[in-house]
C-alpha positions as MATLAB code, in Angstrom:
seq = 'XXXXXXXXXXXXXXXXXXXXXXXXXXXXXXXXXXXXXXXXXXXXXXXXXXXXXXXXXXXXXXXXXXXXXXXXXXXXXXXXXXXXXXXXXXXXXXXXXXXXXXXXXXXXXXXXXXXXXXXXXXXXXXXXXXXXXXXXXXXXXXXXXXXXXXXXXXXX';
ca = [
     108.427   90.627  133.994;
     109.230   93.243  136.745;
     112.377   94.127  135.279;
     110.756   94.938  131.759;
     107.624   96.956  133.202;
     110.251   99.087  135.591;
     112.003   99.997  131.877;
     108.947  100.603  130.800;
     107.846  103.086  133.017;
     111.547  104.741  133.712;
     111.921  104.864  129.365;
     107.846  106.527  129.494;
     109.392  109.452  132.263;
     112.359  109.993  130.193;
     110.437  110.355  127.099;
     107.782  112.873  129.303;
     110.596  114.863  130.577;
     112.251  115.526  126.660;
     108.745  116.184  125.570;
     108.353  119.395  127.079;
     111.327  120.825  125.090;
     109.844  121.878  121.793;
     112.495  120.742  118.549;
     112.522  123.602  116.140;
     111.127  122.618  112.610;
     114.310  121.940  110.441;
     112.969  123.068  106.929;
     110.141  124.406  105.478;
     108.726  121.268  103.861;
     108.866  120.120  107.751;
     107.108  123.314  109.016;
     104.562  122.788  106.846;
     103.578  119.395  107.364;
     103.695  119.585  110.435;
     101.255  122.275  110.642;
      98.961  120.567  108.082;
      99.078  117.455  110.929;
      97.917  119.433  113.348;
      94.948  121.531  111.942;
      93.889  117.650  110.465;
      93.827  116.367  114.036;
      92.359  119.886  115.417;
      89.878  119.062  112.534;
      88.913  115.886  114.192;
      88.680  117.113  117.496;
      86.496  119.968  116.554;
      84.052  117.849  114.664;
      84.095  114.798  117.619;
      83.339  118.197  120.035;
      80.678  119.202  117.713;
      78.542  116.521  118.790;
      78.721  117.035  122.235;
      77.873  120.210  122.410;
      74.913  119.883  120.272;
      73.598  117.291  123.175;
      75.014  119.847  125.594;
      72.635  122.047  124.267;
      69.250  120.236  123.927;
      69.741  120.817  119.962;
      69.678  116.495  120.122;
      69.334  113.795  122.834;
      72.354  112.696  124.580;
      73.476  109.610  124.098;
      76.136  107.871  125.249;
      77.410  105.534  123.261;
      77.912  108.722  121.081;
      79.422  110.395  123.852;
      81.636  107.411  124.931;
      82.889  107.249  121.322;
      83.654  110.723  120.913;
      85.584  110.610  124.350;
      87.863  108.021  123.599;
      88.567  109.908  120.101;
      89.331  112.944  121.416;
      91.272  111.227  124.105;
      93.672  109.588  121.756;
      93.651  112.963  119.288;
      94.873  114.795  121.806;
      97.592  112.705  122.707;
      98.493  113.298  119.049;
      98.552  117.145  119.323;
     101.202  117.493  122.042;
     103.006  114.997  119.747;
     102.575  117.271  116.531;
     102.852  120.860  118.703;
     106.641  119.561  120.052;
     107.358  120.813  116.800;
     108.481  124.595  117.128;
     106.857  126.521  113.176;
     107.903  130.144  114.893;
     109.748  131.793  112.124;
     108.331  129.826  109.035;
     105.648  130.973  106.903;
     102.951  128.484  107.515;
      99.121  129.818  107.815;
      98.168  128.746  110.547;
      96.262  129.837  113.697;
      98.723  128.446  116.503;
     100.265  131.751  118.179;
     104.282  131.363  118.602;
     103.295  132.085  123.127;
     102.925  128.088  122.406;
     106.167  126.862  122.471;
     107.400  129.672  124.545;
     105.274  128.689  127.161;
     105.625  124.761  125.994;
     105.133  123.405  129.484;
     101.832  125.513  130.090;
     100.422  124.496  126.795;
     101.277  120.799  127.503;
      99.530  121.294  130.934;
      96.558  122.180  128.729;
      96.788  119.346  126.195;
      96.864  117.262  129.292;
      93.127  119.009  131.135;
      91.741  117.949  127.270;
      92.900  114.202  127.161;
      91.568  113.749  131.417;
      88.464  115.851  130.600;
      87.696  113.416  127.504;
      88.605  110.235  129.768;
      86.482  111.270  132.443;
      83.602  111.557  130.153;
      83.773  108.463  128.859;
      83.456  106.938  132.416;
      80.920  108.912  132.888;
      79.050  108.590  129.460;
      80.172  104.559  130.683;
      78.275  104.760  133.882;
      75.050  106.022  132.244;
      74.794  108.732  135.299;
      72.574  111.098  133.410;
      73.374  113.981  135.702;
      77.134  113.706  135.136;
      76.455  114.295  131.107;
      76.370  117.945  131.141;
      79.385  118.542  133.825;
      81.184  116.219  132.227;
      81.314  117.513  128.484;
      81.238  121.175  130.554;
      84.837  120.158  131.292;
      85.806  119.225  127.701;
      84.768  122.283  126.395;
      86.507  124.357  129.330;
      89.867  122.397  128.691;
      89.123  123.506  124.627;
      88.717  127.219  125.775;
      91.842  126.882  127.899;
      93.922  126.728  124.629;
      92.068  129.065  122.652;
      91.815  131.652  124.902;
      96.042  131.603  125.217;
      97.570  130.269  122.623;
      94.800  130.772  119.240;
      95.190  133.938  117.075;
      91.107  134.984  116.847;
];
C-alpha cells in the first residue's frame, strides 16, 4: 500500500515537472481543436463566475449551495485549462483571444491557473462553513485570480 501511494505521488511530480513545458500543436486540425477546448471550458468558467459575481454584487442573494457548486466547477475547469493551454497555437491561424506571452511565460501562466483552482477551493470551504462574512472575500479572490490572466495573457 505504501509502495503504490509513494509511485503515486513520485509519477504526480514527474508529470508536474513536464507540464510546465508547453508541446507545440502538431497540425492545424490540432491547433484548432485545441483552441475550440479551451474557449468551451473558458465558456464554463465564465458562466459558473457569472453567478458569483451577481451575489457579489447584491444583484441576488448569496447562497451557498450555489456558491459551493460553482466552486467545485470551476475548481475542476481549471484544472482542465492548464491541461488544454500545454498546448503551444503560436504560429497557427486560430481566432482566438489567448496572447502567444502564454506559453512564453508557461510557468507564470501556470502559477496563475493554479491562484484560480485554490481561490475556487477556498470558496467552497468557505461557502461550506456558511461564514457569511467570508462570502464576499472569498469570491473577491476568484475574481482577482480571473483578472490575473486577463490582465497578462488576454488580447482586449
Amino acid at each position: 500500500m505504501i509502495k503504490k501511494a509513494i509511485a503515486v505521488i513520485v509519477g504526480s511530480a514527474l508529470l508536474s515537472t513536464f507540464s510546465v513545458f508547453a508541446e507545440p500543436a502538431k497540425s492545424d486540425k490540432q491547433a484548432k481543436d485545441v483552441t475550440e477546448f479551451r474557449q468551451a471550458i473558458l465558456t464554463l468558467v465564465k458562466s459558473n463566475v457569472g453567478v458569483l459575481g451577481a451575489m457579489n454584487k447584491g444583484a441576488i442573494p448569496f447562497d451557498a449551495q450555489t456558491m459551493q457548486t460553482n466552486a467545485i466547477r470551476i475548481e475542476q475547469l481549471s484544472l482542465m485549462l492548464e491541461d488544454y493551454f500545454a498546448t503551444d497555437t503560436t504560429g497557427f491561424d486560430v481566432e482566438t483571444a489567448a496572447l502567444d506571452k502564454i506559453w512564453e511565460n508557461q510557468a507564470d501562466f501556470k502559477n496563475k491557473i493554479s491562484a484560480l483552482t485554490a481561490a475556487a477551493s477556498n470558496l467552497n470551504k468557505v461557502a461550506k462553513a456558511g461564514d457569511t462574512s467570508q462570502f464576499k472575500p472569498a469570491i473577491g479572490q476568484v475574481f482577482k485570480s480571473c483578472k490575473g490572466c486577463h490582465d497578462n495573457y488576454k488580447e482586449d
